[in-house]
Structures are given as C-alpha cells and as structure tokens.
JSON list of C-alpha atoms in Angstrom, two decimals:
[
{"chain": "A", "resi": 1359, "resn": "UNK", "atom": "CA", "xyz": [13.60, 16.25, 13.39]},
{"chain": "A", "resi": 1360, "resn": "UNK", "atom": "CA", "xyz": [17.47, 15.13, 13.44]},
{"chain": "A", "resi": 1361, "resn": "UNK", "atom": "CA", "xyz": [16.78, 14.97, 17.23]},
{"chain": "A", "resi": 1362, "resn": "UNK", "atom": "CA", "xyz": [16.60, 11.14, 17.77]},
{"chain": "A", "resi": 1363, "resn": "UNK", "atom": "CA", "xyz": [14.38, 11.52, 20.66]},
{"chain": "A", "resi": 1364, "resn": "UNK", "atom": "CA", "xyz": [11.93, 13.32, 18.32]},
{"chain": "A", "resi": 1365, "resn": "UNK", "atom": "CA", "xyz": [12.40, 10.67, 15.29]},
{"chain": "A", "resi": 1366, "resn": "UNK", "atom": "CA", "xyz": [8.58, 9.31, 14.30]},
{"chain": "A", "resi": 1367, "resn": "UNK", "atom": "CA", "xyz": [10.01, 5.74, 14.07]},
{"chain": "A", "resi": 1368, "resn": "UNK", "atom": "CA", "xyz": [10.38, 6.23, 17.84]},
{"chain": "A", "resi": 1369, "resn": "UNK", "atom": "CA", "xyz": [6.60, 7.37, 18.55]},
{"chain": "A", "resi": 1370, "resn": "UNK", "atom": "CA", "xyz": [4.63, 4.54, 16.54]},
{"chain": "A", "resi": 1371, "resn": "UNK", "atom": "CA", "xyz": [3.52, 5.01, 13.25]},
{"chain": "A", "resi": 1372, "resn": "UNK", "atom": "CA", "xyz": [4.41, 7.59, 11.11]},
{"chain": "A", "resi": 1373, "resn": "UNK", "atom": "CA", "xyz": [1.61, 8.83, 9.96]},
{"chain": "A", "resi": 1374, "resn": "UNK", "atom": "CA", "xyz": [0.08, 8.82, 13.41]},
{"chain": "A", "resi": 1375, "resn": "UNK", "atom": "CA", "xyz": [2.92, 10.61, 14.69]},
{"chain": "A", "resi": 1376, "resn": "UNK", "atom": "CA", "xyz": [2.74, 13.45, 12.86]},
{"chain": "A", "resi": 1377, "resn": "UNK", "atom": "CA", "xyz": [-0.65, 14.21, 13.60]},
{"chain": "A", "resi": 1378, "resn": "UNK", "atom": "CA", "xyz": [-0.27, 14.00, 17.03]},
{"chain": "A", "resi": 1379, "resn": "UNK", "atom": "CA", "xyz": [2.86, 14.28, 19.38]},
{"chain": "A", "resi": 1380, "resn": "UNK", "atom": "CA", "xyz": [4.97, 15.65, 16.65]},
{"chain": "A", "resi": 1381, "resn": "UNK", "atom": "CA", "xyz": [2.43, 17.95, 15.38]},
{"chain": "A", "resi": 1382, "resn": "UNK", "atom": "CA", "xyz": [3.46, 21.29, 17.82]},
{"chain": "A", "resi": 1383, "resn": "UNK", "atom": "CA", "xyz": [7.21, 20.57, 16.46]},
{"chain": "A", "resi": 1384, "resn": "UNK", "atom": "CA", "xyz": [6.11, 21.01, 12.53]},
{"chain": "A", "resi": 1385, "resn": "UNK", "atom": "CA", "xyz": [4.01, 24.02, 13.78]},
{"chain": "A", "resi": 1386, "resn": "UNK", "atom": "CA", "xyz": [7.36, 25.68, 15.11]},
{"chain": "A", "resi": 1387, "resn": "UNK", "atom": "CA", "xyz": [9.02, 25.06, 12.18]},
{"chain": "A", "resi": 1388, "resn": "UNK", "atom": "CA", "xyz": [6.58, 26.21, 9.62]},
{"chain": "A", "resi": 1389, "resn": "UNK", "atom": "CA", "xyz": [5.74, 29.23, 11.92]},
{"chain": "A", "resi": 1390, "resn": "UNK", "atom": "CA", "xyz": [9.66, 30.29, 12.28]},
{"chain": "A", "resi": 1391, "resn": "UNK", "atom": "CA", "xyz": [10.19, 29.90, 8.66]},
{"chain": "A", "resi": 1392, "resn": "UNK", "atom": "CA", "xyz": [6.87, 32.14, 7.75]},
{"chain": "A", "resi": 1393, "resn": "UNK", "atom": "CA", "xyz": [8.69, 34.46, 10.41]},
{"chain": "A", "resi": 1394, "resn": "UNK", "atom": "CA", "xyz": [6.19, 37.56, 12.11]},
{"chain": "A", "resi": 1395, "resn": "UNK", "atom": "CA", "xyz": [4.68, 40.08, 10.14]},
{"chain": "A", "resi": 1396, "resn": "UNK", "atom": "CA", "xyz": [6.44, 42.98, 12.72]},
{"chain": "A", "resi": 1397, "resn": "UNK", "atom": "CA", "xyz": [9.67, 41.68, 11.61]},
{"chain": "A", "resi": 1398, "resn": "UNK", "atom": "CA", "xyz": [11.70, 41.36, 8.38]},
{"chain": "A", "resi": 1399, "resn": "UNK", "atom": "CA", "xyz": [11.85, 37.81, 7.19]},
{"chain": "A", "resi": 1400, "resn": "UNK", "atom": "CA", "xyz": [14.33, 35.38, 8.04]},
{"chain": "A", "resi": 1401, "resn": "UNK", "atom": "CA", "xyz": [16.78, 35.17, 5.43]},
{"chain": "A", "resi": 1402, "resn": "UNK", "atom": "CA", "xyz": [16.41, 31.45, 4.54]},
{"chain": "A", "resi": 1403, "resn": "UNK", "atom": "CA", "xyz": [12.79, 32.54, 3.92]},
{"chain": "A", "resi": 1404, "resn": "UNK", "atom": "CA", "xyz": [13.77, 35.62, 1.87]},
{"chain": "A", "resi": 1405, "resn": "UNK", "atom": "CA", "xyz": [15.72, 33.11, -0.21]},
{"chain": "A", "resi": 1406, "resn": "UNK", "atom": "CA", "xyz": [13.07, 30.35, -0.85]},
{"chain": "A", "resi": 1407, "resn": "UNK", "atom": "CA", "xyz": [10.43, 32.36, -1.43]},
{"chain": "A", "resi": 1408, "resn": "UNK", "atom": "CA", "xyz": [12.00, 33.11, -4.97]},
{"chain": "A", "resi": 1409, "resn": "UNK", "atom": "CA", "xyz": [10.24, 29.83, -5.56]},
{"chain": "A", "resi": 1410, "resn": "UNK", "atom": "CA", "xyz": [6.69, 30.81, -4.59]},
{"chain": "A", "resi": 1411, "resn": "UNK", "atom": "CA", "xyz": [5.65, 30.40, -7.97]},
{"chain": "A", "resi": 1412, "resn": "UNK", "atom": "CA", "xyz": [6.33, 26.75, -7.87]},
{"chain": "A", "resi": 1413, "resn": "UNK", "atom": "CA", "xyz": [3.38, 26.49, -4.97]},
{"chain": "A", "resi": 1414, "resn": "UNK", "atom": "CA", "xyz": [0.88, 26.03, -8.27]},
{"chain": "A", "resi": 1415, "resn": "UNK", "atom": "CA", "xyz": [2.27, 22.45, -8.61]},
{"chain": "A", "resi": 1416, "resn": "UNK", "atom": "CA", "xyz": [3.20, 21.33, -5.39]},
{"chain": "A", "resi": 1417, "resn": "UNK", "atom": "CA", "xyz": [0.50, 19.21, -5.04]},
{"chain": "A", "resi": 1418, "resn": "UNK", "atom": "CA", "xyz": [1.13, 17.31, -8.36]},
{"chain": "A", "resi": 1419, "resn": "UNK", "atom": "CA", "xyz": [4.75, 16.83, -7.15]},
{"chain": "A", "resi": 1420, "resn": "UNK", "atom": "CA", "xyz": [3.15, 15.60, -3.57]},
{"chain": "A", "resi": 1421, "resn": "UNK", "atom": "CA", "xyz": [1.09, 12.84, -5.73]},
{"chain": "A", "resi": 1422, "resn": "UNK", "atom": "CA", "xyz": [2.80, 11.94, -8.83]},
{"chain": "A", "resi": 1423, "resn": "UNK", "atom": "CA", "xyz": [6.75, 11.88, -7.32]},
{"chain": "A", "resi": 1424, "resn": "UNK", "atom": "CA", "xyz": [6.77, 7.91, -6.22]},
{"chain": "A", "resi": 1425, "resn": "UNK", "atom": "CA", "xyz": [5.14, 7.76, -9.96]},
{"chain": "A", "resi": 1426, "resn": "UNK", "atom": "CA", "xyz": [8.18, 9.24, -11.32]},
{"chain": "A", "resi": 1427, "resn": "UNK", "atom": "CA", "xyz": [10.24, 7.44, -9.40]},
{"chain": "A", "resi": 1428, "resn": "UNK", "atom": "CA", "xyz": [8.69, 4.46, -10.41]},
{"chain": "A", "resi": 1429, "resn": "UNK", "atom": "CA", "xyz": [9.33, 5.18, -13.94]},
{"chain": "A", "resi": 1430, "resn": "UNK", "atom": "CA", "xyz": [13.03, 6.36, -13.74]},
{"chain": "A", "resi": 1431, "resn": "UNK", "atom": "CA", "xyz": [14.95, 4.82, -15.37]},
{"chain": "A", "resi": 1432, "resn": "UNK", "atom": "CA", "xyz": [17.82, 3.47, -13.06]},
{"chain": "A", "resi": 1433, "resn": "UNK", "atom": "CA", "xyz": [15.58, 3.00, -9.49]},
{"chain": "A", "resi": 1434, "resn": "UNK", "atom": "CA", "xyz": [17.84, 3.64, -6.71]},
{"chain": "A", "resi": 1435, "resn": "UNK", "atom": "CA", "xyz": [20.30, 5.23, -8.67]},
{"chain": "A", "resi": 1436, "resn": "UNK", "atom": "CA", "xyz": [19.04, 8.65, -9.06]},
{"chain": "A", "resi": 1437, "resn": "UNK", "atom": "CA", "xyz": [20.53, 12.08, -9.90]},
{"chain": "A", "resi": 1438, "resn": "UNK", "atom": "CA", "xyz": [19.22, 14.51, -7.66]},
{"chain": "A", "resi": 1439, "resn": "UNK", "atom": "CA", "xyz": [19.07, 17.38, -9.83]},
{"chain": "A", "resi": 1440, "resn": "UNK", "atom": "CA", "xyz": [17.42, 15.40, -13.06]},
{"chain": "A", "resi": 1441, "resn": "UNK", "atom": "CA", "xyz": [14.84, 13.82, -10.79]},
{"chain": "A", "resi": 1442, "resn": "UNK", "atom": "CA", "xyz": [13.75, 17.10, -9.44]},
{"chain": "A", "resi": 1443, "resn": "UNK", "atom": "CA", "xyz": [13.86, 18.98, -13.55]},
{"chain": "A", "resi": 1444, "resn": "UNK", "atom": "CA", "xyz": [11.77, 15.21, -14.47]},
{"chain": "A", "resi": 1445, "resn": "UNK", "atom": "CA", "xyz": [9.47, 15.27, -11.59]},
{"chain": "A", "resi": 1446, "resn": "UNK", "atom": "CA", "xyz": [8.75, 19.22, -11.81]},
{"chain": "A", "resi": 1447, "resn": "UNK", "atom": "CA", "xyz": [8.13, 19.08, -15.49]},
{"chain": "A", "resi": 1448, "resn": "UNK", "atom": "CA", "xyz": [5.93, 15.84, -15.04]},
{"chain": "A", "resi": 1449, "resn": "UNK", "atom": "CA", "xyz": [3.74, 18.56, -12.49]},
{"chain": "A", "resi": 1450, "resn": "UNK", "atom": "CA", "xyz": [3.69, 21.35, -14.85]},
{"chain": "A", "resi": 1451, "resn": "UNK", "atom": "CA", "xyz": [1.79, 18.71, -17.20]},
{"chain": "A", "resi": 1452, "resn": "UNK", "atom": "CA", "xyz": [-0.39, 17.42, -14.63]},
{"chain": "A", "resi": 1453, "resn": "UNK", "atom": "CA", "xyz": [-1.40, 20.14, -12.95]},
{"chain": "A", "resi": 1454, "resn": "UNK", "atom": "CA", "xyz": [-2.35, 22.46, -16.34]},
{"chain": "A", "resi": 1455, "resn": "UNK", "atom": "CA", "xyz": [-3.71, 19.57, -18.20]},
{"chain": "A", "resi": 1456, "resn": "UNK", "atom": "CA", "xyz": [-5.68, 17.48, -15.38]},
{"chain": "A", "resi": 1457, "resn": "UNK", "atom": "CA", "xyz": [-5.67, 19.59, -11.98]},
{"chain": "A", "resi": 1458, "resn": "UNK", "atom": "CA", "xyz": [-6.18, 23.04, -13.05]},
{"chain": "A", "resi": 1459, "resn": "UNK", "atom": "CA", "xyz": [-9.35, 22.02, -15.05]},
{"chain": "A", "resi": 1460, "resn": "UNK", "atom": "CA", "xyz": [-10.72, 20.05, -12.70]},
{"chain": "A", "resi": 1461, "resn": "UNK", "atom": "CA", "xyz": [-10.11, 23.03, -10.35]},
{"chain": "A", "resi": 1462, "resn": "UNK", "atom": "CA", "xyz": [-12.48, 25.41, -12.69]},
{"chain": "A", "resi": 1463, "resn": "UNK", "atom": "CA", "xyz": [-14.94, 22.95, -13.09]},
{"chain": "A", "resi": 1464, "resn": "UNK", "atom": "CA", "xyz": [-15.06, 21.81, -9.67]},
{"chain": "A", "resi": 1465, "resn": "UNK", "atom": "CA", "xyz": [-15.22, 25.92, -8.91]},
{"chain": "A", "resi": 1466, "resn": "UNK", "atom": "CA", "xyz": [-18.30, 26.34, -11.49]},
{"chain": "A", "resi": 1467, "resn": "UNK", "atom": "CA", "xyz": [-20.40, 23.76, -10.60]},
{"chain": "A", "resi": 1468, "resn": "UNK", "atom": "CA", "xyz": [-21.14, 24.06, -7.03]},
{"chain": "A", "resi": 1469, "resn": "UNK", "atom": "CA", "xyz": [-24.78, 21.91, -7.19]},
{"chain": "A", "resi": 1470, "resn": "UNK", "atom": "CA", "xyz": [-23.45, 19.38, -9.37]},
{"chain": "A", "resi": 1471, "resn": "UNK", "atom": "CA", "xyz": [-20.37, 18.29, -7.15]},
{"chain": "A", "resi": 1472, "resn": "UNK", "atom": "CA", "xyz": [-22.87, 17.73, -3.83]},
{"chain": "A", "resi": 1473, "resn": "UNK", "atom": "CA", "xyz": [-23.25, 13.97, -6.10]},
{"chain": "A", "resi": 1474, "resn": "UNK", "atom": "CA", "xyz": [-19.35, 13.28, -6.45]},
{"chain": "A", "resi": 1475, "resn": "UNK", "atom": "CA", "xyz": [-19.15, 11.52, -3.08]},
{"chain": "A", "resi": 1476, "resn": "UNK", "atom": "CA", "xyz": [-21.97, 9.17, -3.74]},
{"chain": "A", "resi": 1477, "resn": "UNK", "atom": "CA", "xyz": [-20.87, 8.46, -7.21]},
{"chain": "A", "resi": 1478, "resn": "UNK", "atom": "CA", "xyz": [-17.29, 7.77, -6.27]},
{"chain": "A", "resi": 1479, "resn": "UNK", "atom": "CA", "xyz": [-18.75, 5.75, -3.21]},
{"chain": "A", "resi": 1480, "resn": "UNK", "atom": "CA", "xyz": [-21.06, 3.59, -5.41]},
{"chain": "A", "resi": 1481, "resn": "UNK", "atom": "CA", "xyz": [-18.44, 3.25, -8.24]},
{"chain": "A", "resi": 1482, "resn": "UNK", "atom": "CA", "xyz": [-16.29, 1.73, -5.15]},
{"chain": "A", "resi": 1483, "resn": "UNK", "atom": "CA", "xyz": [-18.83, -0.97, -4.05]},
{"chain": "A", "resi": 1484, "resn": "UNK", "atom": "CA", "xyz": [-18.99, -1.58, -7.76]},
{"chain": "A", "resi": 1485, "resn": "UNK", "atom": "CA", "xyz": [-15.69, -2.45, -8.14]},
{"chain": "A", "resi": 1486, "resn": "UNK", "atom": "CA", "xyz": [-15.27, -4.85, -5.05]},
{"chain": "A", "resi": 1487, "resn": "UNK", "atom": "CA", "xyz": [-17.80, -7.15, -6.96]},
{"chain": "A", "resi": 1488, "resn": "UNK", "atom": "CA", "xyz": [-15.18, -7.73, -9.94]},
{"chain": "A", "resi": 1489, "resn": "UNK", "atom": "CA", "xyz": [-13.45, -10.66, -10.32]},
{"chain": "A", "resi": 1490, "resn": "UNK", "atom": "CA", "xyz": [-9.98, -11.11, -8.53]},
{"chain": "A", "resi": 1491, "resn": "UNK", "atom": "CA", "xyz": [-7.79, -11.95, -11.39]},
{"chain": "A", "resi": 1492, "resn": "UNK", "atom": "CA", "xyz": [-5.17, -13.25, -8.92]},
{"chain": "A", "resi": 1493, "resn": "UNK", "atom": "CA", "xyz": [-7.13, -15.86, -7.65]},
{"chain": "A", "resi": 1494, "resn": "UNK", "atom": "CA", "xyz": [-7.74, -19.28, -10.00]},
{"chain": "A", "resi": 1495, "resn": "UNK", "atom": "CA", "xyz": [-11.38, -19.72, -11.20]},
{"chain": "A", "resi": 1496, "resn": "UNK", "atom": "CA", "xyz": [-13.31, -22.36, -9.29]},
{"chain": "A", "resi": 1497, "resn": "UNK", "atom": "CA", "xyz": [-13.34, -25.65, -10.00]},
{"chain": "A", "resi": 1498, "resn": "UNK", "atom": "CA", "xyz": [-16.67, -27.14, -11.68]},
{"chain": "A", "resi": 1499, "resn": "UNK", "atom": "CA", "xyz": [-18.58, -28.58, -8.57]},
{"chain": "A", "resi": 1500, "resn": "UNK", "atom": "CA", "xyz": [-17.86, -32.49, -8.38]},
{"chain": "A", "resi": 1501, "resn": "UNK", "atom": "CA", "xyz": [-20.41, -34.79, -7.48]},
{"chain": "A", "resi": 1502, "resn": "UNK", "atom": "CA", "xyz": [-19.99, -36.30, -4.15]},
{"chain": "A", "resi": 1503, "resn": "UNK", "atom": "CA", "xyz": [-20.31, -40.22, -5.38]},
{"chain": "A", "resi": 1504, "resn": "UNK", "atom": "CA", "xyz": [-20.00, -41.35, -8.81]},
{"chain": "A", "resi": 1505, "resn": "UNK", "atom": "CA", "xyz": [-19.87, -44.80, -9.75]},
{"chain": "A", "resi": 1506, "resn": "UNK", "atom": "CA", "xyz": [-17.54, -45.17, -12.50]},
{"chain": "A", "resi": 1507, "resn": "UNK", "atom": "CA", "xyz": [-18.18, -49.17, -12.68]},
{"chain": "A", "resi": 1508, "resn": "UNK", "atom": "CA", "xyz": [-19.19, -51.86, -11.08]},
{"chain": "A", "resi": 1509, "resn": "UNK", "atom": "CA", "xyz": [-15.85, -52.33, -8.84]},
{"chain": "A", "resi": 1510, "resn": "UNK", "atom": "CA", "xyz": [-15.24, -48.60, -9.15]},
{"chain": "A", "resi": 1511, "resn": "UNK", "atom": "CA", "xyz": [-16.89, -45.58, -6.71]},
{"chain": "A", "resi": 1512, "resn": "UNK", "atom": "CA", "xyz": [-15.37, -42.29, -6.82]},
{"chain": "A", "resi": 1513, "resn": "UNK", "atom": "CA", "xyz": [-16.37, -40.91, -3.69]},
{"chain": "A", "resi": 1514, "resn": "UNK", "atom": "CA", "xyz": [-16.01, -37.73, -1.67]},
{"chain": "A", "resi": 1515, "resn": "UNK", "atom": "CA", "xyz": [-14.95, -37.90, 1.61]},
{"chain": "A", "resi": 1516, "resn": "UNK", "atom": "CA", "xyz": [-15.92, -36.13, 4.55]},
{"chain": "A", "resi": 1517, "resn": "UNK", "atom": "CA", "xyz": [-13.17, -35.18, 5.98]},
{"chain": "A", "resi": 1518, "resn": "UNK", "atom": "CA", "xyz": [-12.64, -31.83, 8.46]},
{"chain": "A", "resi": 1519, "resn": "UNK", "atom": "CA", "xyz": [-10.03, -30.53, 10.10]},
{"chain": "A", "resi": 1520, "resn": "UNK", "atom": "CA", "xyz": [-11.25, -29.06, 13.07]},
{"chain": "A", "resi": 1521, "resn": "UNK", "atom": "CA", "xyz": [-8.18, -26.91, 14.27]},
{"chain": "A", "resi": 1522, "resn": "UNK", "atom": "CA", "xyz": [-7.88, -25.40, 10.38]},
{"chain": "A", "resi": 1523, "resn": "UNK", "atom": "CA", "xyz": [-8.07, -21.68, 11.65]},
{"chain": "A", "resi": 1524, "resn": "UNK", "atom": "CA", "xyz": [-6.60, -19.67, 8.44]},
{"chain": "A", "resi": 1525, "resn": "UNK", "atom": "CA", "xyz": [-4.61, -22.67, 6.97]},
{"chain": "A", "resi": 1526, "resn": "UNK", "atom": "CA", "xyz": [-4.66, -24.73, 4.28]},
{"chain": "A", "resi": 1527, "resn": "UNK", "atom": "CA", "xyz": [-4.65, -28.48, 3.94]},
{"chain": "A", "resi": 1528, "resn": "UNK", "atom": "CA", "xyz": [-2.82, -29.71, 0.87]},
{"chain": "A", "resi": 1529, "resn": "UNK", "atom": "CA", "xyz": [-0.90, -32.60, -0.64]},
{"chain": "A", "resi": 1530, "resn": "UNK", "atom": "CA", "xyz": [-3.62, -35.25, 0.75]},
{"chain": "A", "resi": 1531, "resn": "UNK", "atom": "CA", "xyz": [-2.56, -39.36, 0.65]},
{"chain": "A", "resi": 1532, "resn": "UNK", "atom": "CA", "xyz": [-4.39, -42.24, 1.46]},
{"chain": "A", "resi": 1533, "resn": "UNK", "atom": "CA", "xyz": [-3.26, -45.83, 2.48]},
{"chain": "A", "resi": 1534, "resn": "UNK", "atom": "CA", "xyz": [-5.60, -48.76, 2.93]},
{"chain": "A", "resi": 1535, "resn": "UNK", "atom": "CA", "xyz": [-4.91, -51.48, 5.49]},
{"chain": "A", "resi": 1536, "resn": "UNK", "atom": "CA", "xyz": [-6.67, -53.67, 7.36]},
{"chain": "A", "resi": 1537, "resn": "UNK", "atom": "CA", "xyz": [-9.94, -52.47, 6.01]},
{"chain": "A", "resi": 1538, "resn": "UNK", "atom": "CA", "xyz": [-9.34, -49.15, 7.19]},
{"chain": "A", "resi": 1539, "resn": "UNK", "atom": "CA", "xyz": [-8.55, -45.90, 5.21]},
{"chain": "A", "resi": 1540, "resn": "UNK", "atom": "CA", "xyz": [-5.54, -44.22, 6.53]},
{"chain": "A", "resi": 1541, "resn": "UNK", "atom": "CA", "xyz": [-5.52, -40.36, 5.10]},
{"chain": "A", "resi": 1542, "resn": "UNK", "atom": "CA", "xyz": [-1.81, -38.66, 5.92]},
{"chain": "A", "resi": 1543, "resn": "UNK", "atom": "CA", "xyz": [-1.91, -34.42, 4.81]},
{"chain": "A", "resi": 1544, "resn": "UNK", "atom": "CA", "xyz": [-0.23, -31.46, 5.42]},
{"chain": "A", "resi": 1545, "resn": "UNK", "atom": "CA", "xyz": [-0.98, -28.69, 7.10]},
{"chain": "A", "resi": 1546, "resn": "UNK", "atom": "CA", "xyz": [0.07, -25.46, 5.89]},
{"chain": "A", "resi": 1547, "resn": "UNK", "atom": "CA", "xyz": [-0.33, -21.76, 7.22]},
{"chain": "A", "resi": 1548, "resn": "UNK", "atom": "CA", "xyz": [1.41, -18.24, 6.60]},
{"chain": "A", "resi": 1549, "resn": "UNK", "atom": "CA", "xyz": [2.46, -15.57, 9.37]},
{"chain": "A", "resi": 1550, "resn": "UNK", "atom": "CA", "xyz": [2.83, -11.99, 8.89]},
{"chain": "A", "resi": 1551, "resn": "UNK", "atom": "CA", "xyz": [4.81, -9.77, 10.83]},
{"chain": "A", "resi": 1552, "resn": "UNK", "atom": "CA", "xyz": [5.89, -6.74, 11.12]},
{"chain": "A", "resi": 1553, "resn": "UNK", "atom": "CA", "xyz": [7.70, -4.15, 12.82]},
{"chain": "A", "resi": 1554, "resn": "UNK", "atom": "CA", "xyz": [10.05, -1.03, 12.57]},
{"chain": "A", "resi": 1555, "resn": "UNK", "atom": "CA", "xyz": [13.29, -1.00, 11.35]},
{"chain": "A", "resi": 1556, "resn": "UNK", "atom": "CA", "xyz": [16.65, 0.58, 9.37]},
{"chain": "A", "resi": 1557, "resn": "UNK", "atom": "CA", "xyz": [16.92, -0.28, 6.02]},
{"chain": "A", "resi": 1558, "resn": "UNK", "atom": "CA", "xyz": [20.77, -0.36, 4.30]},
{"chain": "A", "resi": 1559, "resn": "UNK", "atom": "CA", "xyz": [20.39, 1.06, 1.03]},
{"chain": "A", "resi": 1560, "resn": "UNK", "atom": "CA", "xyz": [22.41, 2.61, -1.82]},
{"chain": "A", "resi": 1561, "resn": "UNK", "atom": "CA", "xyz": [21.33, 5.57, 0.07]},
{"chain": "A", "resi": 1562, "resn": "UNK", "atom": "CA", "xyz": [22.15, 5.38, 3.19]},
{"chain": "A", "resi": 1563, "resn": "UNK", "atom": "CA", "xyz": [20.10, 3.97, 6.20]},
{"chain": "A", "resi": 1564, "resn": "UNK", "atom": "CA", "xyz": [16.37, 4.91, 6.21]},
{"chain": "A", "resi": 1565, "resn": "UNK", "atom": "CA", "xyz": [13.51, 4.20, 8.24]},
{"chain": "A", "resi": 1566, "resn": "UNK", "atom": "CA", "xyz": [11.78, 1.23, 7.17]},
{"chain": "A", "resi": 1567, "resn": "UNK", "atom": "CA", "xyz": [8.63, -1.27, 7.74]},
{"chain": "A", "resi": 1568, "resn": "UNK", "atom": "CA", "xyz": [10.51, -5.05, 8.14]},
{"chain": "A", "resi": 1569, "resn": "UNK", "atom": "CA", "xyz": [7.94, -7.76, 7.11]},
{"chain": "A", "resi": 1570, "resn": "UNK", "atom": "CA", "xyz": [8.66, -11.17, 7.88]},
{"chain": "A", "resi": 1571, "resn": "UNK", "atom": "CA", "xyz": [6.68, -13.94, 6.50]},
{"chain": "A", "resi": 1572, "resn": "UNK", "atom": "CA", "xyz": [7.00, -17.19, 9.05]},
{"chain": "A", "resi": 1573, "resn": "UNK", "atom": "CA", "xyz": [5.01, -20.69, 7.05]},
{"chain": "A", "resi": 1574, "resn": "UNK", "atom": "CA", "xyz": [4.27, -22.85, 9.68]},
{"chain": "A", "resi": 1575, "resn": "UNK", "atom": "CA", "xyz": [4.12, -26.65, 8.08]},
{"chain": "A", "resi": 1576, "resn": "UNK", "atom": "CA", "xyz": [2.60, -29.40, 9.76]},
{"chain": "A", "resi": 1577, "resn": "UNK", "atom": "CA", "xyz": [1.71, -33.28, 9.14]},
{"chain": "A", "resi": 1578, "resn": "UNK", "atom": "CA", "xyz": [-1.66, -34.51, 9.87]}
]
C-alpha cells in the first residue's frame, strides 16, 4: 500500500476501504506471503514463521495495544523495541488469564452461550437509562408566576425562538421603556466538521481525521 493511488485516505473511509476496493490487494498480499503448497516457501515467510507461536496472542495485542499505548509512559515518545517486549507481555497476561478461559468455557457450554447475545443486548439498553454524569442535574421546576409582594411578580415569560434549530439561547437582558419590555439575547450554536487529512507528528506525517469546530454567535 506505499502506492499513493492505492492509499485508503484516497478511497473514503478507512475502514470502508478495506473491505471493499482494497480488499483483492490484502488478498494478494496475504496469499503471496502464505506462498503455494507445490512450492517451497518464500523466504520472508520461512523467516517469520519462526514466530508462529506468537499467533496465540495476536488477538490480545490487536485489542489491548492503543491500551498500552495509552499507559506508556512518555506518549509519543516511544521505543520501538520496549513497546513491542511491554505490549507482548501485557498479551501473554491477557490472553492466559482472561481469553484463554473464556475460550474453554465458551467451548464447553454450547446451550448456555445461545443467551449471551440477549444478555449483553439487554445489559446495553440498561445502561443507556443511567444518568449522564456530564450533563448538570435539572433545575427544580419554577413556577411560572409568583408574587413575591404586592409591587413584586416574578413571572415567566413566554418567549420562543422560532429559528432555534440545534442552538442555544443564553445570556438573556431585558430593558423597559415606554411601557414595553425590550428582551436583547444571544444566540449561540456549534458546527462540526470534518474531513481527511496529514497530521505532523513527532513521527512523521500520518493519515489523520481533521475536526474543526466552527460556533456561530448571533444577537437577537
């Protein structure tokens, strides 16, 4: 894939690239690698597959590496060599404590995991009733008129902003003239956008996913 033309970044998503018009490439690559069983193997094979017996944790490495990178120590400064002994070891836990006896079980208990799917799927809905910690708890409801004295109304009023769409209307004022009462607010609203681009790291340029945030602002 050091072909521009062929470069995922080029075709759309990733993910949806690889599954599609890219997908015949990574079939010739994993097929000349594996090489035919008429003929010896190719001698980059012959080398690598030294390392078969790492195959047993390749999945672990697959799920837990951004984990380990998340945890290392100096993020975006990382030894090569280290990461790989940290992230390997970290998959030799994993996958004999956790995946390996989940494996067996999963293996021996072929009635019993027919109800995984439905408990996992109802756990799911259960969680999406929790409580967003992120978001501030509601106010007590107010009444809409209170009189506070007898030359004192605390009022609600009715007030609607008809072209609101996803924004928010904050930092409200009033003024009253003439008998009249004048209400000046601000209308605020967030855009999200993104797109593909090249990211300049300690690394070198990669491929990444530019989000710009655009807050539109206007007075009402």
């Amino acid at each position: 894939f050091s072909v521009e033309g062929f470069q995922a970044k080029l075709w759309g998503y990733k993910l949806s690239a690889r599954i599609s018009v890219l997908l015949p490439f990574q079939a010739m690559v994993l097929f000349g690698l594996a090489g035919l069983p008429s003929l010896p193997l190719p001698v980059f094979s012959y080398a690598f597959s030294k390392l078969d017996f790492l195959e047993n944790y390749s999945y672990a490495v697959y799920v837990f590496q951004f984990l380990c990178y998340a945890v290392w120590p100096q993020t975006g400064l990382v030894n090569l060599l280290w990461f790989l002994v940290f992230t390997y070891a970290s998959a030799f836990l994993i996958a004999k404590l956790i995946q390996q006896p989940i494996q067996k079980w999963w293996a021996a208990h072929t009635h019993a995991r027919l109800a995984v799917p439905f408990v996992l799927a109802a756990a799911f809905v259960a969680c999406s009733f929790l409580p967003d910690q992120a978001l501030a708890p509601a106010l007590p409801e107010l009444p809409a008129e209170m009189m506070i004295d007898e030359q004192t109304l605390d009022q609600r009023l009715q007030l609607l902003d008809h072209q609101r769409e996803a924004s928010a209307t904050i930092n409200p004022s009033l003024l009253i003239k003439d008998n009249e009462v004048i209400v000046v607010a601000r209308r605020h609203r967030r855009e999200t956008k993104m797109s593909n681009g090249i990211f300049n790291g300690p690394e070198g340029a990669q491929d990444a996913v530019i989000i710009d945030q655009l807050w539109h602002s206007d007075i009402i």
